[in-house]
Every structure is written in C-alpha cells, then in structure tokens.
PDB file of C-alpha atoms and ligand atoms in Angstrom:
ATOM      1  CA  MET A 130      88.021 -88.816 143.742  1.00 87.00           C
ATOM      2  CA  LYS A 131      89.923 -85.120 142.760  1.00 88.00           C
ATOM      3  CA  LEU A 132      92.269 -87.025 140.027  1.00 91.00           C
ATOM      4  CA  LEU A 133      88.860 -88.932 138.946  1.00 95.00           C
ATOM      5  CA  ILE A 134      86.974 -85.272 138.310  1.00 93.00           C
ATOM      6  CA  LYS A 135      90.171 -83.748 136.833  1.00 87.00           C
ATOM      7  CA  LEU A 136      90.175 -86.898 134.389  1.00 91.00           C
ATOM      8  CA  ILE A 137      86.351 -86.533 133.534  1.00 93.00           C
ATOM      9  CA  ARG A 138      87.001 -83.051 132.796  1.00 88.00           C
ATOM     10  CA  ASN A 139      90.072 -83.307 130.723  1.00 87.00           C
ATOM     11  CA  LEU A 140      88.415 -85.618 128.678  1.00 91.00           C
ATOM     12  CA  LEU A 141      85.041 -83.910 128.209  1.00 92.00           C
ATOM     13  CA  GLY A 142      87.746 -80.859 127.389  1.00 89.00           C
ATOM     14  CA  GLY A 143      89.324 -83.074 124.870  1.00 90.00           C
ATOM     15  CA  VAL A 144      85.907 -84.101 123.121  1.00 93.00           C
ATOM     16  CA  ILE A 145      85.042 -80.216 122.870  1.00 92.00           C
ATOM     17  CA  VAL A 146      88.427 -79.452 121.334  1.00 91.00           C
ATOM     18  CA  ILE A 147      87.757 -82.123 118.479  1.00 94.00           C
ATOM     19  CA  LEU A 148      84.060 -80.837 118.237  1.00 93.00           C
ATOM     20  CA  ASP A 149      85.725 -77.292 117.724  1.00 91.00           C
ATOM     21  CA  TRP A 150      88.250 -78.185 115.297  1.00 92.00           C
ATOM     22  CA  VAL A 151      85.705 -80.062 113.441  1.00 93.00           C
ATOM     23  CA  THR A 152      82.703 -77.440 113.230  1.00 93.00           C
ATOM     24  CA  ARG A 153      84.788 -74.142 113.304  1.00 89.00           C
ATOM     25  CA  GLY A 154      84.669 -73.326 109.511  1.00 88.00           C
ATOM     26  CA  THR A 155      86.705 -70.604 107.715  1.00 93.00           C
ATOM     27  CA  LYS A 156      88.632 -67.859 109.152  1.00 95.00           C
ATOM     28  CA  LEU A 157      87.908 -64.319 107.993  1.00 96.00           C
ATOM     29  CA  LYS A 158      89.999 -63.200 105.009  1.00 96.00           C
ATOM     30  CA  ARG A 159      91.776 -59.904 104.729  1.00 97.00           C
ATOM     31  CA  PRO A 160      93.797 -58.165 101.896  1.00 97.00           C
ATOM     32  CA  PRO A 161      97.317 -58.531 102.511  1.00 97.00           C
ATOM     33  CA  GLN A 162      98.152 -55.533 103.680  1.00 97.00           C
ATOM     34  CA  ALA A 163      95.369 -55.403 106.279  1.00 97.00           C
ATOM     35  CA  GLN A 164      96.229 -58.790 107.072  1.00 97.00           C
ATOM     36  CA  LYS A 165      99.553 -57.360 107.896  1.00 97.00           C
ATOM     37  CA  GLN A 166      98.293 -54.486 110.126  1.00 97.00           C
ATOM     38  CA  ILE A 167      96.442 -57.278 112.200  1.00 97.00           C
ATOM     39  CA  GLU A 168      99.797 -58.719 112.570  1.00 97.00           C
ATOM     40  CA  GLU A 169     101.500 -55.951 113.845  1.00 97.00           C
ATOM     41  CA  GLN A 170      98.410 -54.975 116.262  1.00 97.00           C
ATOM     42  CA  THR A 171      98.136 -58.311 117.485  1.00 98.00           C
ATOM     43  CA  LYS A 172     101.767 -58.282 118.888  1.00 97.00           C
ATOM     44  CA  GLU A 173     100.693 -56.519 121.783  1.00 97.00           C
ATOM     45  CA  LEU A 174      98.248 -59.365 122.708  1.00 98.00           C
ATOM     46  CA  SER A 175      98.563 -62.559 124.338  1.00 98.00           C
ATOM     47  CA  LEU A 176      96.111 -65.092 125.606  1.00 98.00           C
ATOM     48  CA  TYR A 177      96.773 -67.275 128.745  1.00 98.00           C
ATOM     49  CA  GLN A 178      94.795 -70.116 128.951  1.00 98.00           C
ATOM     50  CA  PHE A 179      94.363 -73.969 129.299  1.00 95.00           C
ATOM     51  CA  PHE A 180      93.873 -76.211 126.463  1.00 91.00           C
ATOM     52  CA  ALA A 181      91.109 -78.236 127.459  1.00 89.00           C
ATOM     53  CA  CYS A 182      89.192 -75.275 129.238  1.00 91.00           C
ATOM     54  CA  PRO A 183      85.632 -74.944 127.500  1.00 92.00           C
ATOM     55  CA  PHE A 184      85.995 -71.103 127.715  1.00 96.00           C
ATOM     56  CA  CYS A 185      89.324 -70.506 126.416  1.00 96.00           C
ATOM     57  CA  ILE A 186      88.091 -73.179 123.409  1.00 94.00           C
ATOM     58  CA  LYS A 187      84.912 -70.547 122.843  1.00 96.00           C
ATOM     59  CA  THR A 188      87.768 -67.733 122.959  1.00 97.00           C
ATOM     60  CA  ARG A 189      90.074 -69.576 120.711  1.00 97.00           C
ATOM     61  CA  ARG A 190      87.420 -70.060 118.368  1.00 96.00           C
ATOM     62  CA  ALA A 191      86.409 -66.691 118.180  1.00 97.00           C
ATOM     63  CA  ILE A 192      90.341 -65.747 117.538  1.00 98.00           C
ATOM     64  CA  TYR A 193      90.638 -68.246 115.034  1.00 97.00           C
ATOM     65  CA  LYS A 194      87.444 -66.911 113.143  1.00 97.00           C
ATOM     66  CA  LEU A 195      88.749 -63.392 113.357  1.00 97.00           C
ATOM     67  CA  ASN A 196      91.941 -64.812 111.960  1.00 97.00           C
ATOM     68  CA  LEU A 197      94.055 -62.929 114.562  1.00 98.00           C
ATOM     69  CA  PRO A 198      97.603 -64.458 115.161  1.00 98.00           C
ATOM     70  CA  ILE A 199      97.833 -64.289 118.801  1.00 98.00           C
ATOM     71  CA  VAL A 200     100.240 -65.939 120.918  1.00 98.00           C
ATOM     72  CA  LYS A 201      98.807 -68.583 123.341  1.00 98.00           C
ATOM     73  CA  ARG A 202     100.505 -69.127 126.747  1.00 98.00           C
ATOM     74  CA  ASN A 203      99.823 -72.155 128.555  1.00 97.00           C
ATOM     75  CA  ALA A 204      98.995 -71.394 132.303  1.00 97.00           C
ATOM     76  CA  SER A 205      98.529 -75.006 133.578  1.00 94.00           C
ATOM     77  CA  SER A 206     100.344 -76.210 136.585  1.00 92.00           C
ATOM     78  CA  GLY A 207     104.281 -76.196 135.991  1.00 93.00           C
ATOM     79  CA  SER A 208     104.235 -73.584 133.231  1.00 96.00           C
ATOM     80  CA  PRO A 209     106.081 -70.192 134.199  1.00 94.00           C
ATOM     81  CA  TYR A 210     103.288 -68.397 132.558  1.00 98.00           C
ATOM     82  CA  ARG A 211     100.792 -69.681 135.682  1.00 98.00           C
ATOM     83  CA  ASN A 212     102.737 -67.313 137.861  1.00 97.00           C
ATOM     84  CA  GLU A 213     102.786 -64.523 135.545  1.00 97.00           C
ATOM     85  CA  LEU A 214      99.042 -64.731 135.061  1.00 98.00           C
ATOM     86  CA  LEU A 215      98.836 -64.956 138.948  1.00 98.00           C
ATOM     87  CA  GLU A 216     101.208 -62.330 139.913  1.00 97.00           C
ATOM     88  CA  GLN A 217     100.472 -59.849 136.982  1.00 97.00           C
ATOM     89  CA  GLY A 218      97.021 -60.270 136.417  1.00 98.00           C
ATOM     90  CA  GLY A 219      95.991 -60.968 140.044  1.00 98.00           C
ATOM     91  CA  LYS A 220      94.356 -64.489 139.774  1.00 98.00           C
ATOM     92  CA  ILE A 221      94.615 -67.994 137.980  1.00 98.00           C
ATOM     93  CA  GLN A 222      91.325 -67.844 135.934  1.00 98.00           C
ATOM     94  CA  THR A 223      91.547 -68.489 131.877  1.00 98.00           C
ATOM     95  CA  PRO A 224      90.936 -67.302 129.516  1.00 98.00           C
ATOM     96  CA  CYS A 225      92.794 -64.141 130.258  1.00 98.00           C
ATOM     97  CA  LEU A 226      94.026 -61.698 127.741  1.00 98.00           C
ATOM     98  CA  ARG A 227      97.002 -59.564 128.152  1.00 98.00           C
ATOM     99  CA  ILE A 228      96.966 -56.292 126.470  1.00 98.00           C
ATOM    100  CA  GLU A 229     100.130 -54.082 126.301  1.00 97.00           C
ATOM    101  CA  LYS A 230      99.471 -50.794 124.939  1.00 93.00           C
ATOM    102  CA  ASP A 231     101.446 -47.443 124.981  1.00 91.00           C
ATOM    103  CA  GLY A 232     103.979 -49.409 127.907  1.00 91.00           C
ATOM    104  CA  LYS A 233     100.620 -50.074 129.925  1.00 96.00           C
ATOM    105  CA  VAL A 234      99.800 -53.832 130.633  1.00 98.00           C
ATOM    106  CA  GLU A 235      95.933 -54.602 131.026  1.00 98.00           C
ATOM    107  CA  TRP A 236      95.027 -58.194 132.001  1.00 98.00           C
ATOM    108  CA  LEU A 237      91.317 -58.868 130.869  1.00 98.00           C
ATOM    109  CA  TYR A 238      89.414 -62.065 132.235  1.00 98.00           C
ATOM    110  CA  GLU A 239      86.033 -63.307 131.430  1.00 98.00           C
ATOM    111  CA  SER A 240      85.765 -65.085 127.762  1.00 98.00           C
ATOM    112  CA  SER A 241      82.769 -62.833 126.664  1.00 98.00           C
ATOM    113  CA  GLU A 242      84.719 -59.902 127.724  1.00 98.00           C
ATOM    114  CA  ILE A 243      87.546 -61.213 125.752  1.00 98.00           C
ATOM    115  CA  ILE A 244      85.547 -61.676 122.786  1.00 98.00           C
ATOM    116  CA  SER A 245      83.776 -58.728 122.896  1.00 98.00           C
ATOM    117  CA  TYR A 246      87.180 -56.431 122.865  1.00 98.00           C
ATOM    118  CA  LEU A 247      88.395 -58.602 119.715  1.00 98.00           C
ATOM    119  CA  ASN A 248      85.174 -58.094 118.211  1.00 97.00           C
ATOM    120  CA  GLN A 249      85.135 -54.389 118.601  1.00 98.00           C
ATOM    121  CA  ARG A 250      88.428 -54.094 117.635  1.00 97.00           C
ATOM    122  CA  PHE A 251      89.246 -56.539 114.835  1.00 96.00           C
ATOM    123  CA  ALA A 252      85.679 -57.783 113.151  1.00 91.00           C
TER     124      ALA A 252
HETATM  125  N1  GSH B 523      83.393 -66.924 133.446  1.00 65.01           N
HETATM  126  C1  GSH B 523      84.780 -67.157 133.138  1.00 65.01           C
HETATM  127  C2  GSH B 523      85.096 -68.700 133.283  1.00 65.01           C
HETATM  128  C3  GSH B 523      86.625 -69.149 133.476  1.00 65.01           C
HETATM  129  C4  GSH B 523      86.727 -70.303 134.176  1.00 65.01           C
HETATM  130  O1  GSH B 523      85.954 -71.009 135.119  1.00 65.01           O
HETATM  131  N2  GSH B 523      87.747 -70.911 133.982  1.00 65.01           N
HETATM  132  C5  GSH B 523      88.326 -72.165 134.655  1.00 65.01           C
HETATM  133  C6  GSH B 523      89.068 -73.415 133.536  1.00 65.01           C
HETATM  134  S1  GSH B 523      87.601 -73.764 132.813  1.00 65.01           S
HETATM  135  C7  GSH B 523      89.437 -71.381 135.569  1.00 65.01           C
HETATM  136  O2  GSH B 523      90.115 -70.632 134.895  1.00 65.01           O
HETATM  137  N3  GSH B 523      89.209 -72.095 137.004  1.00 65.01           N
HETATM  138  C8  GSH B 523      90.512 -71.891 137.538  1.00 65.01           C
HETATM  139  C9  GSH B 523      91.354 -72.958 137.846  1.00 65.01           C
HETATM  140  O3  GSH B 523      91.340 -74.070 137.345  1.00 65.01           O
HETATM  141  O4  GSH B 523      92.462 -72.773 138.643  1.00 65.01           O
HETATM  142  C10 GSH B 523      84.965 -67.008 131.539  1.00 65.01           C
HETATM  143  O5  GSH B 523      83.949 -66.796 130.654  1.00 65.01           O
HETATM  144  O6  GSH B 523      85.919 -66.602 131.343  1.00 65.01           O
END
C-alpha cells in the first residue's frame, strides 16, 4: 500500500514536472554584467529538493523565472545530501534553501519563504 501511494505520488509529480516545463515561459533577462553579479551571489545558495515534489517544482519555477543558477541537491533516500539536510538543517523537508553568508549557514524551509527571499533579493 505504501509503495502504491509512493508510485502515485511520483507519477503525479512527473505530470506536474512536465506541465511546469511546458508552461514556464521565459527567464528574466539581465545585462551580462548584472547576470555575472547574480552568478557570484548565487554561489552561496543551494536548493535541497526532490525532483517530483510539488513544492520543489513551485520553487524551481521561481528560480527559473528569476534566472538564478542555484545548485540543486537531491535529498531523496540514498543521497548523501539527505543526511546533510537532516543533520545541519534539522529535518527532512524539501524544498530547503541553504544560504551561506559571511561564514554563517542558514537553512530556509518552506517554499513560500524561499520564494519571497529570492524575490526580495533578486527580482
Ligand atoms: N509547507 C511546505 C511543505 C513541504 C513538503 O511537504 N515537502 C514534502 C515533499 S513534497 C517533504 O519534504 N516531505 C518529507 C519527506 O518526504 O520525507 C512547503 O511549502 O515547502
């Protein structure tokens, strides 16, 4: 039964991934110098995520629209990033944005919080 639920969830997630891909439109365009600065700033960010999680898809969509080259870390079972998320972030919940600034690391959970943070900083 658990396996069936997991299968249905992944199938639905796959459908949402495809719908997202088809409908996501265009990325924000910046002058090359501004985009270079963004690339520097986003080096301190990484997104811990599951491929088919609807909250992660929503967050990845915002990242795509803002044209941010943020590294994605797969946090599903068997991945070393899962332990990293649990041990350093505090729980297994995706999406989670790892923010490293001035030698300090912050783990930001909740898709809507992550999207607001990114919009405030990069929109
Ligand atoms: N309110 C959260 C919900 C996030 C959520 O429920 N994520 C699920 C995956 S879709 C999760 O991490 N579940 C824990 C697990 O699968 O171990 C958000 O908007 O980010």
